[in-house]
Amino acid sequence: MKNILKTKELGIGAILLLVCIIITLINPVFLTADNLADVLKANAVLGILAVGMTLIIITGGIDVSVAAVTSAVAVAIGHLMLYLPDHPVSLVVVFAAAVFAGTLLGMINGFFIVKFSIPPIVVTLGTLSIISGALLFITNGNYMSGANFPEVFTAFSKYEIFGISILIYILLFFSLITWGILKYTVIGRSIYAFGGNSVSAVRVGISMKKVQYFIYGYMGFLAGIAAVTQTAYIRAVDPNGLLGFELTVIAAVVIGGASILGGNGSIAGTLLGTLLLGVMQNGLILARVDSYWQNLVTGTVIILAVSYDHLQKKRIDAQTAQIEVK
Amino acid sequence: MKTKGMAFVVSLLLVLLLAACSTDSASEGGSSDGENVNETGELTIAVVPKLVGIPYFNASEAGAIKAGEELGVNVIYTGPTEADASQQVSVIEDLISRGVDVIAVAPNDSDSLTPVLERAREEGILVMDWDTPADPNVVDLSVNQIDDFEFGEAMIDKLVASMGTEAGEIALLTGGLSAANLNTWLDAVEEVVADKYPDLTIIQERIATNERQQEAYQITLDLLRANPELKGILAVSTPAPLGAAQAVQERDLQDSVSVVGSALPTDSGPFLEDGSLDAAILWNPEHLGYLTVYLAKELAAGNMPQNGDVIAGEIGPISVDGKKVIMGPPTNFVADNYQDYDF
């Protein structure tokens, strides 16, 4: 059992390693600590959102409103910061407000999904349209420059521990928490059970409502965290900056081995999926690949990675089946 | 089970398609002001930008609306919420059914608009392009902000002047690889580099940033990492120079890497101040919006513009070559003058 768990992410990990080796051979700059830190920092937002999305996809659901929720929270805290004094407490206020607003928006998704049993994709598409429409109306798409943010926020965004940006620690921290939830808590095991077979899950006494409220609320919570991370990363608020980003988030989760039909998926896999996307973007520039070819290369690597991953899984499944027969 | 999975995937795709449509229709509610345009008897001019809700097109909207008020014509300023060709087609289809008199469009992709613009002409609607040229065969008038070659040359000259050397590596950032006007400027830049500055090396051809500041920022960080010898960045599309400048600022490379690009003065301010952006070169987008509506009205009255016309006392003198109108030379926005502009 332990071996299987270990090999589950092997396929995607192997491809990632291969890509890293090839890029390093072309341009050794890739394998410098600074560059790897760049990759992680640039993909912290993607990672945080993808981790939350993993829980939803494991249950067979989907949330296409994540990018819009993140943008909405970013705009909200951007405006909030114009009124906050330059004091460490302001940071706490920003985080609290972001998490509150995000969770609230996530709970609204959860409410419609649970209360009216509307398929998640329909509900979240609706909230996606509403939120992005409202955002465009309110902001008119104008950037907010970070020049007016409190000094303490700028300092926070540049803060490093052992030379590694705070944003990377945020990603690692919430990945670890989410991994813990999935592995060691009742709700975490319920998420897997629910995605594996919702009818049996209900029969053994798992509350469908509770699980769904939790995952969509938690997604909103992480979107709030992602909004702070995003604002810290670009030190500005761009209401259009994440338009269409939900597809990248879902891609990271699916590349990481989660099944869009539910029941399958892991935090480690999702992080590897996120890394693969991030490494590709960084690596193609480092390898000086012409823009015209970049999308083609990215697409090819993704298909290779996912095919290899699925082959690997099939082999493992075949082996386990054999053992059971014997 | 397999068919069920298939059905799910198909419905997923359908729903995503629906999402694409719904965002597009959401945008059209914004600036419509005349449901039954034919009954008013007034001239109705539709101005379609590449997308709504970015500062550049907000500024041109302000100019177009102002012209509408001053010249006594109806102006509908509407467009997609993303720089997407198919969404723009459906916006134009809606405008055709609403029976406007003139459609002026800034195409996201000129080829994909040709069929719908042909249909507009069959319906007796005058078709113009502005900001970015459409297929010349389907337009009655083409409003260009600038002479493309002159603009490209102005940008690369300014970049070389900021770098203080005519040798070294430079990178070209663009909003998108299929945007016709951006490509024309970069063609000009490449031509000037080949003729005038043979010692400059352009790395990696053109680098796309999807019209997003954040993407330009991220890509420039990677570029600076991969090319420690990089001396200059020339960025076209309005968000790209800001993202590039931000990356230069982040790495404290203001003194060794020059950035020049087409950006709006107010957005550029913070970057011009500390030298991370050396110069923003652009025309006045408000004037462009105004000029478009003015020429549309004249066109509907059967008047073609004349070489050397000055519009509203401050736009131009324009130059006219057949159907092609050029607004005038570009303006340099630098640390000393950006505060004089309010767009």
XYZ file of C-alpha atoms in Angstrom:
669
model
C 0.000 0.000 0.000
C 2.759 2.382 0.950
C 4.576 1.667 -2.288
C 1.522 2.408 -4.338
C 1.073 5.739 -2.612
C 4.655 6.512 -3.360
C 4.411 5.648 -7.023
C 1.139 7.455 -7.574
C 2.919 10.707 -8.355
C 5.906 9.006 -9.895
C 4.896 9.554 -13.515
C 4.463 13.281 -13.305
C 7.521 13.560 -11.050
C 9.651 11.698 -13.583
C 8.563 13.968 -16.427
C 9.209 17.027 -14.277
C 12.701 15.772 -13.492
C 13.369 15.066 -17.170
C 12.208 18.552 -18.182
C 14.425 20.074 -15.486
C 17.447 18.124 -16.698
C 16.896 19.135 -20.321
C 16.500 22.810 -19.418
C 19.597 22.713 -17.228
C 21.621 21.187 -20.050
C 20.523 24.019 -22.365
C 20.952 26.779 -19.802
C 22.643 25.976 -16.477
C 21.180 29.161 -14.995
C 17.978 27.158 -14.500
C 19.472 25.124 -11.685
C 20.512 28.098 -9.561
C 18.816 28.608 -6.224
C 17.736 32.101 -7.250
C 16.012 30.875 -10.369
C 14.258 27.986 -8.649
C 13.062 30.430 -5.994
C 11.767 32.650 -8.826
C 9.776 29.748 -10.248
C 8.221 28.905 -6.888
C 7.440 32.519 -6.101
C 5.872 33.153 -9.500
C 3.647 30.104 -9.081
C 2.695 30.505 -5.425
C -0.745 31.841 -6.338
C -1.343 29.030 -8.819
C -0.233 26.492 -6.217
C -2.449 27.827 -3.431
C -5.522 27.844 -5.663
C -4.712 24.434 -7.132
C -4.398 22.924 -3.650
C -7.919 24.100 -2.819
C -9.204 22.974 -6.185
C -7.796 19.490 -5.541
C -10.282 18.925 -2.714
C -13.150 19.976 -4.950
C -12.025 17.867 -7.884
C -11.591 14.827 -5.610
C -15.305 15.057 -4.833
C -16.078 15.212 -8.554
C -17.012 18.894 -8.316
C -15.404 21.928 -9.904
C -15.117 25.623 -9.119
C -14.588 27.850 -12.128
C -15.107 31.011 -10.088
C -11.763 30.817 -8.219
C -9.931 33.337 -10.356
C -12.814 35.799 -10.173
C -13.090 35.369 -6.390
C -9.351 35.927 -6.031
C -9.514 39.072 -8.184
C -12.494 40.369 -6.225
C -10.717 39.873 -2.909
C -7.550 41.458 -4.317
C -9.497 44.537 -5.406
C -11.196 44.688 -1.997
C -7.966 44.532 -0.009
C -6.330 46.932 -2.468
C -8.956 49.527 -1.594
C -8.834 48.621 2.078
C -5.086 49.203 2.161
C -5.521 52.807 1.039
C -7.100 53.490 4.431
C -4.824 51.385 6.626
C -2.038 52.982 8.644
C 1.559 51.857 8.339
C 1.481 49.482 11.313
C 2.032 45.703 11.594
C -1.587 45.280 12.708
C -2.611 46.416 9.213
C -1.163 43.179 7.863
C -3.363 41.153 10.196
C -6.350 43.220 9.125
C -5.552 42.620 5.452
C -5.258 38.856 5.952
C -8.404 38.696 8.086
C -10.431 40.722 5.602
C -9.166 38.671 2.652
C -9.903 35.360 4.317
C -13.320 36.546 5.457
C -14.339 37.876 2.034
C -12.994 34.794 0.267
C -14.688 32.329 2.582
C -17.951 34.242 2.286
C -17.871 34.077 -1.520
C -16.938 30.392 -1.363
C -19.823 29.723 1.023
C -22.217 31.380 -1.417
C -21.110 28.819 -4.017
C -21.542 26.078 -1.406
C -24.984 27.325 -0.450
C -26.422 27.097 -3.958
C -24.747 23.770 -4.606
C -26.065 22.226 -1.388
C -29.412 23.943 -1.014
C -30.668 23.602 -4.563
C -28.536 20.649 -5.666
C -27.388 22.589 -8.723
C -24.307 21.079 -10.393
C -21.185 22.902 -9.140
C -20.078 23.924 -12.620
C -23.345 25.757 -13.246
C -23.322 27.545 -9.896
C -19.700 28.590 -10.140
C -20.098 29.697 -13.757
C -22.911 31.918 -12.555
C -20.851 33.389 -9.738
C -17.908 33.755 -12.144
C -20.022 35.911 -14.455
C -21.563 37.905 -11.624
C -18.274 38.596 -9.878
C -16.267 39.446 -12.965
C -19.091 41.606 -14.311
C -19.349 43.487 -11.034
C -15.570 43.870 -10.882
C -15.399 45.347 -14.353
C -18.223 47.712 -13.502
C -16.664 48.866 -10.230
C -13.035 49.146 -11.288
C -13.407 49.811 -15.006
C -10.353 47.611 -15.299
C -8.005 50.219 -13.835
C -4.806 49.113 -12.144
C -4.103 50.120 -8.592
C -0.455 50.894 -8.130
C 1.229 49.481 -5.048
C 2.821 52.886 -4.441
C -0.123 53.798 -2.195
C -0.099 50.623 -0.109
C 1.166 50.858 3.493
C 4.930 50.489 3.828
C 4.440 47.436 6.049
C 2.734 45.550 3.206
C 5.584 46.322 0.807
C 8.033 45.127 3.455
C 5.966 41.958 3.921
C 5.994 41.246 0.187
C 9.790 41.530 0.114
C 10.281 39.585 3.360
C 12.595 36.591 3.117
C 13.474 33.803 5.550
C 16.806 32.101 4.765
C 16.774 33.925 1.443
C 13.428 32.447 0.445
C 10.446 34.676 -0.164
C 7.631 34.644 2.384
C 5.227 33.882 -0.479
C 6.812 30.457 -0.934
C 6.356 29.724 2.768
C 2.702 30.676 2.473
C 2.288 28.146 -0.340
C 4.116 25.421 1.606
C 2.219 26.151 4.815
C -1.220 25.887 3.255
C -0.243 22.848 1.193
C 0.861 21.107 4.368
C -2.324 22.073 6.217
C -4.486 20.846 3.353
C -2.493 17.631 3.081
C -3.037 17.098 6.807
C -6.756 17.735 6.478
C -7.041 15.229 3.652
C -5.014 12.563 5.362
C -5.809 12.782 9.043
C -9.233 14.300 9.547
C -12.685 12.833 9.265
C -13.713 15.516 6.807
C -10.644 14.744 4.674
C -11.447 11.052 4.482
C -15.088 11.957 3.799
C -13.945 13.991 0.776
C -12.292 10.921 -0.742
C -15.254 8.710 0.148
C -17.668 11.202 -1.349
C -15.684 11.388 -4.599
C -15.191 7.626 -4.806
C -18.841 6.744 -4.509
C -21.254 9.337 -3.184
C -24.111 6.866 -2.645
C -22.069 4.554 -0.428
C -20.582 7.567 1.318
C -24.036 8.751 2.311
C -24.976 5.221 3.390
C -22.074 5.017 5.805
C -23.283 8.234 7.352
C -21.172 10.927 5.695
C -23.003 14.229 5.400
C -22.894 15.365 1.804
C -23.896 18.881 2.788
C -21.135 19.221 5.325
C -18.491 18.057 2.875
C -19.664 20.415 0.150
C -19.933 23.432 2.424
C -16.475 22.655 3.667
C -14.742 22.292 0.294
C -16.280 25.361 -1.339
C -15.822 27.449 1.802
C -12.226 26.267 2.102
C -11.627 27.055 -1.578
C -12.876 30.579 -0.884
C -10.610 30.782 2.158
C -7.594 29.815 0.034
C -8.683 32.249 -2.685
C -8.476 34.940 0.016
C -4.949 33.839 0.879
C -4.101 33.705 -2.829
C -5.399 37.253 -3.254
C -3.006 38.560 -0.589
C -0.186 36.548 -2.174
C -1.021 37.864 -5.634
C -1.157 41.463 -4.418
C 2.153 40.994 -2.625
C 3.715 39.411 -5.692
C 2.866 42.081 -8.261
C 2.607 44.876 -5.667
C -0.378 46.224 -7.522
C -3.948 45.187 -8.143
C -4.898 44.313 -11.690
C -8.601 43.397 -11.873
C -8.064 41.713 -15.253
C -4.806 40.011 -14.339
C -6.343 36.639 -13.491
C -8.957 36.507 -16.236
C -9.236 32.893 -17.392
C -6.754 31.729 -14.739
C -9.237 29.109 -13.455
C -8.354 26.930 -16.435
C -4.666 26.993 -15.481
C -5.629 26.063 -11.911
C -7.762 23.138 -13.068
C -4.992 22.115 -15.483
C -2.447 22.011 -12.658
C -4.715 19.719 -10.612
C -5.518 17.403 -13.507
C -1.897 17.232 -14.683
C -1.096 16.289 -11.091
C -3.079 13.092 -11.523
C -6.500 14.006 -10.153
C -9.458 12.565 -11.998
C -11.981 15.137 -13.168
C -14.643 12.508 -12.422
C -13.696 12.451 -8.761
C -12.268 9.974 -6.302
C -8.646 10.569 -7.216
C -6.102 13.254 -6.496
C -3.452 14.312 -4.040
C -1.794 17.457 -2.785
C 1.654 16.191 -3.764
C 0.433 15.467 -7.295
C -1.145 18.895 -7.591
C 2.048 20.603 -6.442
C 3.997 18.625 -9.031
C 1.456 19.649 -11.684
C 1.827 23.285 -10.641
C 5.604 22.975 -10.758
C 5.541 21.404 -14.194
C 3.514 24.334 -15.569
C 5.775 26.836 -13.802
C 9.015 25.155 -14.844
C 7.837 25.016 -18.450
C 7.109 28.741 -18.540
C 10.400 29.672 -16.917
C 12.406 27.052 -18.777
C 11.198 27.990 -22.239
C 12.453 31.519 -21.715
C 15.720 30.328 -20.206
C 16.182 27.892 -23.069
C 15.510 30.844 -25.405
C 12.735 29.014 -27.218
C 10.974 31.368 -29.653
C 7.541 32.520 -28.565
C 5.999 30.970 -31.630
C 7.064 27.513 -30.445
C 6.418 27.867 -26.726
C 2.748 26.862 -26.689
C 3.481 23.887 -28.892
C 6.239 22.679 -26.591
C 4.136 23.224 -23.470
C 1.203 21.300 -24.941
C 3.394 18.408 -26.002
C 5.027 18.084 -22.603
C 1.640 18.157 -20.850
C 0.243 15.403 -23.055
C 3.395 13.320 -22.583
C 3.282 13.824 -18.824
C -0.364 12.891 -18.461
C -0.103 9.883 -20.810
C 2.932 8.563 -18.976
C 1.208 9.109 -15.660
C -1.880 7.204 -16.782
C 0.159 4.327 -18.195
C 1.980 4.109 -14.902
C -1.293 4.020 -12.981
C -2.742 1.366 -15.252
C 0.282 -0.817 -14.657
C -0.045 -0.424 -10.928
C -3.752 -1.176 -11.098
C -3.062 -4.297 -13.137
C -0.525 -5.481 -10.570
C -2.840 -4.954 -7.627
C -5.655 -6.716 -9.431
C -3.436 -9.720 -9.987
C -2.430 -9.899 -6.359
C -6.042 -9.819 -5.293
C -6.933 -12.688 -7.595
C -4.133 -14.809 -6.245
C -19.407 4.223 -17.257
C -17.299 5.252 -20.184
C -20.172 6.935 -22.019
C -21.132 8.669 -18.833
C -17.607 10.047 -18.591
C -17.762 11.133 -22.208
C -21.092 12.827 -21.632
C -19.608 14.680 -18.709
C -16.653 15.909 -20.709
C -18.893 17.018 -23.544
C -21.223 18.867 -21.226
C -18.201 20.432 -19.553
C -17.042 21.751 -22.895
C -20.501 23.032 -23.717
C -20.705 24.839 -20.434
C -17.287 26.394 -20.936
C -18.473 27.553 -24.327
C -21.497 29.035 -22.647
C -19.200 30.821 -20.250
C -17.322 32.359 -23.126
C -20.586 33.614 -24.611
C -21.950 34.862 -21.346
C -18.939 37.000 -20.486
C -19.207 38.519 -23.910
C -22.889 39.390 -23.662
C -22.300 40.800 -20.199
C -20.056 43.420 -21.719
C -22.612 44.699 -24.134
C -24.996 46.013 -21.549
C -22.406 48.483 -20.321
C -22.385 51.310 -22.763
C -25.454 50.930 -24.925
C -27.541 54.030 -25.246
C -30.210 53.602 -27.866
C -32.149 50.398 -28.352
C -34.048 51.460 -31.457
C -31.381 53.477 -33.104
C -33.179 53.762 -36.425
C -36.120 55.671 -35.060
C -34.151 58.543 -33.603
C -33.200 59.891 -37.019
C -29.836 60.913 -35.597
C -26.653 59.458 -36.942
C -25.478 56.494 -34.857
C -21.807 55.624 -34.804
C -20.612 52.408 -33.159
C -17.024 52.373 -31.967
C -15.728 48.893 -31.117
C -12.447 48.618 -29.192
C -10.361 45.453 -28.903
C -11.694 45.084 -25.396
C -13.398 47.247 -22.803
C -12.122 47.907 -19.298
C -8.448 48.656 -19.826
C -7.121 52.180 -19.271
C -6.073 52.726 -22.887
C -9.513 51.969 -24.304
C -11.181 53.820 -21.442
C -9.297 56.928 -22.571
C -10.319 56.483 -26.197
C -13.895 55.918 -25.010
C -13.804 59.276 -23.241
C -12.678 60.925 -26.494
C -15.334 59.172 -28.577
C -18.130 60.090 -26.151
C -16.925 63.680 -26.016
C -16.968 63.880 -29.819
C -20.489 62.451 -29.843
C -21.693 65.186 -27.500
C -19.910 67.995 -29.302
C -20.870 66.891 -32.804
C -24.448 65.865 -31.985
C -24.246 62.201 -32.981
C -25.112 59.021 -31.093
C -22.012 57.137 -30.084
C -22.182 53.502 -28.981
C -18.876 52.395 -27.493
C -18.973 48.667 -26.903
C -16.663 45.708 -27.204
C -15.696 42.336 -25.765
C -14.349 41.996 -22.222
C -11.387 40.014 -23.506
C -9.196 40.684 -26.522
C -10.925 37.842 -28.334
C -11.705 37.754 -32.053
C -14.862 35.641 -31.941
C -16.409 37.696 -29.152
C -15.739 40.783 -31.237
C -17.525 39.209 -34.203
C -20.670 38.687 -32.155
C -20.521 42.284 -30.860
C -20.458 43.497 -34.463
C -23.305 41.165 -35.423
C -25.405 42.713 -32.665
C -24.549 46.189 -33.922
C -25.612 45.225 -37.436
C -29.002 44.044 -36.184
C -29.393 47.252 -34.222
C -29.036 49.129 -37.492
C -26.227 51.561 -36.717
C -24.983 53.864 -39.483
C -21.241 53.516 -39.061
C -19.134 50.811 -37.413
C -15.554 51.653 -36.501
C -13.647 48.676 -35.172
C -10.213 48.018 -33.688
C -9.779 44.366 -34.755
C -8.251 41.770 -32.457
C -7.632 39.669 -35.525
C -8.254 41.405 -38.824
C -8.860 38.275 -40.908
C -11.559 36.816 -38.719
C -13.558 40.050 -38.913
C -13.630 40.206 -42.721
C -16.844 38.161 -43.238
C -18.867 40.059 -40.638
C -17.633 43.426 -41.912
C -18.594 42.414 -45.458
C -22.064 41.639 -44.168
C -22.223 45.046 -42.497
C -21.456 46.727 -45.807
C -24.131 44.690 -47.568
C -26.576 46.084 -45.013
C -25.502 49.571 -46.055
C -23.400 50.288 -42.971
C -20.224 52.299 -43.417
C -17.241 50.398 -42.080
C -14.095 51.958 -40.656
C -11.191 50.641 -38.678
C -9.348 52.540 -35.979
C -6.361 51.822 -33.727
C -5.529 48.623 -35.661
C -6.086 48.110 -39.398
C -8.695 45.643 -40.635
C -8.701 44.036 -44.080
C -8.289 47.102 -46.391
C -10.831 45.650 -48.858
C -13.744 45.865 -46.436
C -13.225 49.325 -44.927
C -14.305 52.698 -46.264
C -11.789 54.555 -44.110
C -8.879 53.525 -41.941
C -7.932 55.704 -38.968
C -4.346 55.201 -37.859
C -2.928 56.850 -34.783
C 0.524 56.972 -36.174
C 2.751 56.141 -39.071
C 3.771 52.623 -38.077
C 7.312 52.820 -39.346
C 7.910 56.220 -37.799
C 6.601 54.924 -34.472
C 8.772 51.812 -34.469
C 11.771 53.916 -35.363
C 10.993 56.448 -32.610
C 10.877 53.648 -30.019
C 14.112 51.927 -31.007
C 15.916 55.281 -31.370
C 14.796 56.220 -27.871
C 15.862 52.846 -26.507
C 19.317 53.122 -28.060
C 19.633 56.653 -26.687
C 18.679 55.424 -23.176
C 21.085 52.493 -23.366
C 23.863 54.823 -24.413
C 25.298 52.215 -26.745
C 24.493 50.808 -30.168
C 25.714 47.320 -29.331
C 24.389 44.571 -27.090
C 21.385 42.373 -26.462
C 17.825 43.644 -26.488
C 14.481 41.877 -26.054
C 11.179 42.670 -27.749
C 8.011 42.154 -25.697
C 4.620 42.269 -27.354
C 1.010 42.087 -26.210
C 0.175 39.231 -28.546
C 1.734 37.544 -31.534
C -1.365 37.970 -33.700
C -2.050 41.677 -33.070
C -1.548 43.340 -36.445
C -0.508 46.799 -35.268
C 1.952 45.506 -32.689
C 3.471 43.270 -35.341
C 3.802 46.153 -37.791
C 5.665 48.235 -35.208
C 7.952 45.368 -34.360
C 8.542 44.786 -38.086
C 9.640 48.413 -38.263
C 11.814 48.016 -35.166
C 13.502 44.938 -36.615
C 14.041 46.691 -39.928
C 15.605 49.728 -38.249
C 17.797 47.479 -36.112
C 19.022 45.651 -39.224
C 19.762 48.879 -41.130
C 20.833 51.352 -38.492
C 22.031 49.348 -35.475
C 23.594 46.146 -36.835
C 25.426 45.516 -33.549
C 22.212 45.065 -31.590
C 21.138 41.453 -31.081
C 17.452 40.704 -30.595
C 17.108 37.699 -28.336
C 14.314 35.171 -28.781
C 12.384 37.063 -31.481
C 9.113 38.445 -30.086
C 7.961 37.480 -26.630
C 4.207 37.451 -26.016
C 2.737 38.748 -22.741
C -1.012 38.312 -23.386
C -1.767 42.014 -22.821
C -1.135 41.510 -19.097
C 1.154 43.444 -16.813
C 1.669 40.462 -14.532
C 2.729 38.180 -17.342
C 5.132 40.801 -18.674
C 6.544 41.127 -15.150
C 7.044 37.407 -14.703
C 8.539 36.902 -18.160
C 10.914 39.837 -17.748
C 12.127 38.441 -14.425
C 12.949 35.202 -16.234
C 14.543 37.079 -19.133
C 16.788 39.058 -16.804
C 17.791 35.826 -15.114
C 18.524 34.045 -18.381
C 20.293 36.960 -20.055
C 22.580 38.781 -17.654
C 23.969 40.742 -20.615
C 20.579 42.170 -21.540
C 20.850 45.928 -22.089
C 17.432 47.002 -23.256
C 13.787 45.997 -23.465
C 11.378 47.377 -26.025
C 7.788 46.579 -25.091
C 4.685 47.201 -27.177
C 1.035 47.065 -25.962
C 0.224 49.271 -22.980
C 0.583 46.782 -20.067
C 3.862 45.204 -21.269
C 6.224 48.158 -20.615
C 4.846 48.499 -17.074
C 5.421 44.822 -16.289
C 8.926 44.965 -17.764
C 9.727 48.121 -15.781
C 8.429 46.511 -12.602
C 10.766 43.553 -13.065
C 13.718 45.894 -13.644
C 12.701 47.763 -10.492
C 12.453 44.513 -8.513
C 15.995 43.526 -9.507
C 17.360 47.077 -9.049
C 18.676 47.095 -12.597
C 17.507 50.634 -13.465
C 21.027 51.676 -14.433
C 21.990 48.697 -16.535
C 18.762 47.795 -18.322
C 16.759 50.369 -20.279
C 13.043 49.951 -20.901
C 11.120 51.845 -23.564
C 7.616 51.079 -24.689
C 4.126 52.164 -25.606
C 2.430 52.958 -22.292
C 0.047 55.529 -20.867
C 1.659 58.390 -18.917
C -0.331 58.108 -15.659
C 0.310 54.369 -15.290
C 3.968 54.867 -16.174
C 4.486 57.592 -13.581
C 5.898 55.524 -10.706
C 8.270 53.692 -13.061
C 9.400 56.821 -14.903
C 10.176 58.433 -11.541
C 12.820 55.892 -10.502
C 14.154 55.257 -13.991
C 12.976 51.665 -14.303
C 11.018 52.867 -17.326
C 13.091 55.249 -19.438
C 10.352 56.521 -21.713
C 6.780 55.796 -22.666
C 6.012 56.653 -26.266
C 2.419 56.886 -27.389
C -0.188 59.031 -29.047
C -3.121 60.579 -27.251
C -5.826 57.874 -27.102
C -8.523 60.421 -26.266
C -7.695 62.272 -29.468
C -7.848 58.995 -31.380
C -11.362 58.275 -30.076
C -12.447 61.818 -30.926
C -10.926 61.702 -34.402
C -12.600 58.361 -35.145
C -16.065 59.694 -34.363
C -15.378 62.967 -36.192
C -14.252 61.190 -39.352
C -17.170 58.750 -39.117
C -19.595 61.646 -39.108
C -17.849 63.276 -42.066
C -17.781 59.971 -43.921
C -21.525 59.507 -43.414
C -22.029 62.995 -44.859
C -19.945 61.980 -47.873
C -16.858 64.046 -47.009
C -13.441 62.454 -47.207
C -10.786 63.984 -44.939
C -8.086 66.191 -46.471
C -4.352 66.122 -45.938
C -3.335 68.663 -43.293
C -6.765 69.007 -41.628
C -6.647 70.000 -37.986
C -9.603 68.714 -35.965
C -11.115 70.453 -32.943
C -8.148 72.822 -32.957
C -5.704 70.342 -31.471
C -5.770 67.013 -33.294
C -3.457 66.722 -36.244
C -2.504 67.988 -38.743
C -3.615 64.644 -40.095
C -2.113 63.103 -43.189
C -4.294 61.309 -45.703
C -3.257 58.707 -48.250
C -6.280 57.312 -50.084
C -8.450 55.609 -47.465
C -5.704 55.776 -44.863
C -5.670 58.589 -42.322
C -2.769 59.134 -39.927
C -3.321 61.201 -36.789
C 0.182 62.585 -36.296
C 3.597 62.042 -34.736
C 3.987 60.227 -31.368
C 4.491 61.908 -28.009
C 7.313 60.996 -25.638
C 6.260 60.715 -21.999
C 9.237 60.946 -19.664
C 9.788 61.650 -15.968
C 9.542 65.415 -16.543
C 6.265 65.646 -18.421
C 4.015 62.688 -17.582
C 2.127 64.706 -14.967
C 0.747 67.007 -17.668
C -1.543 64.256 -18.970
C -4.638 62.787 -17.391
C -4.954 59.417 -19.152
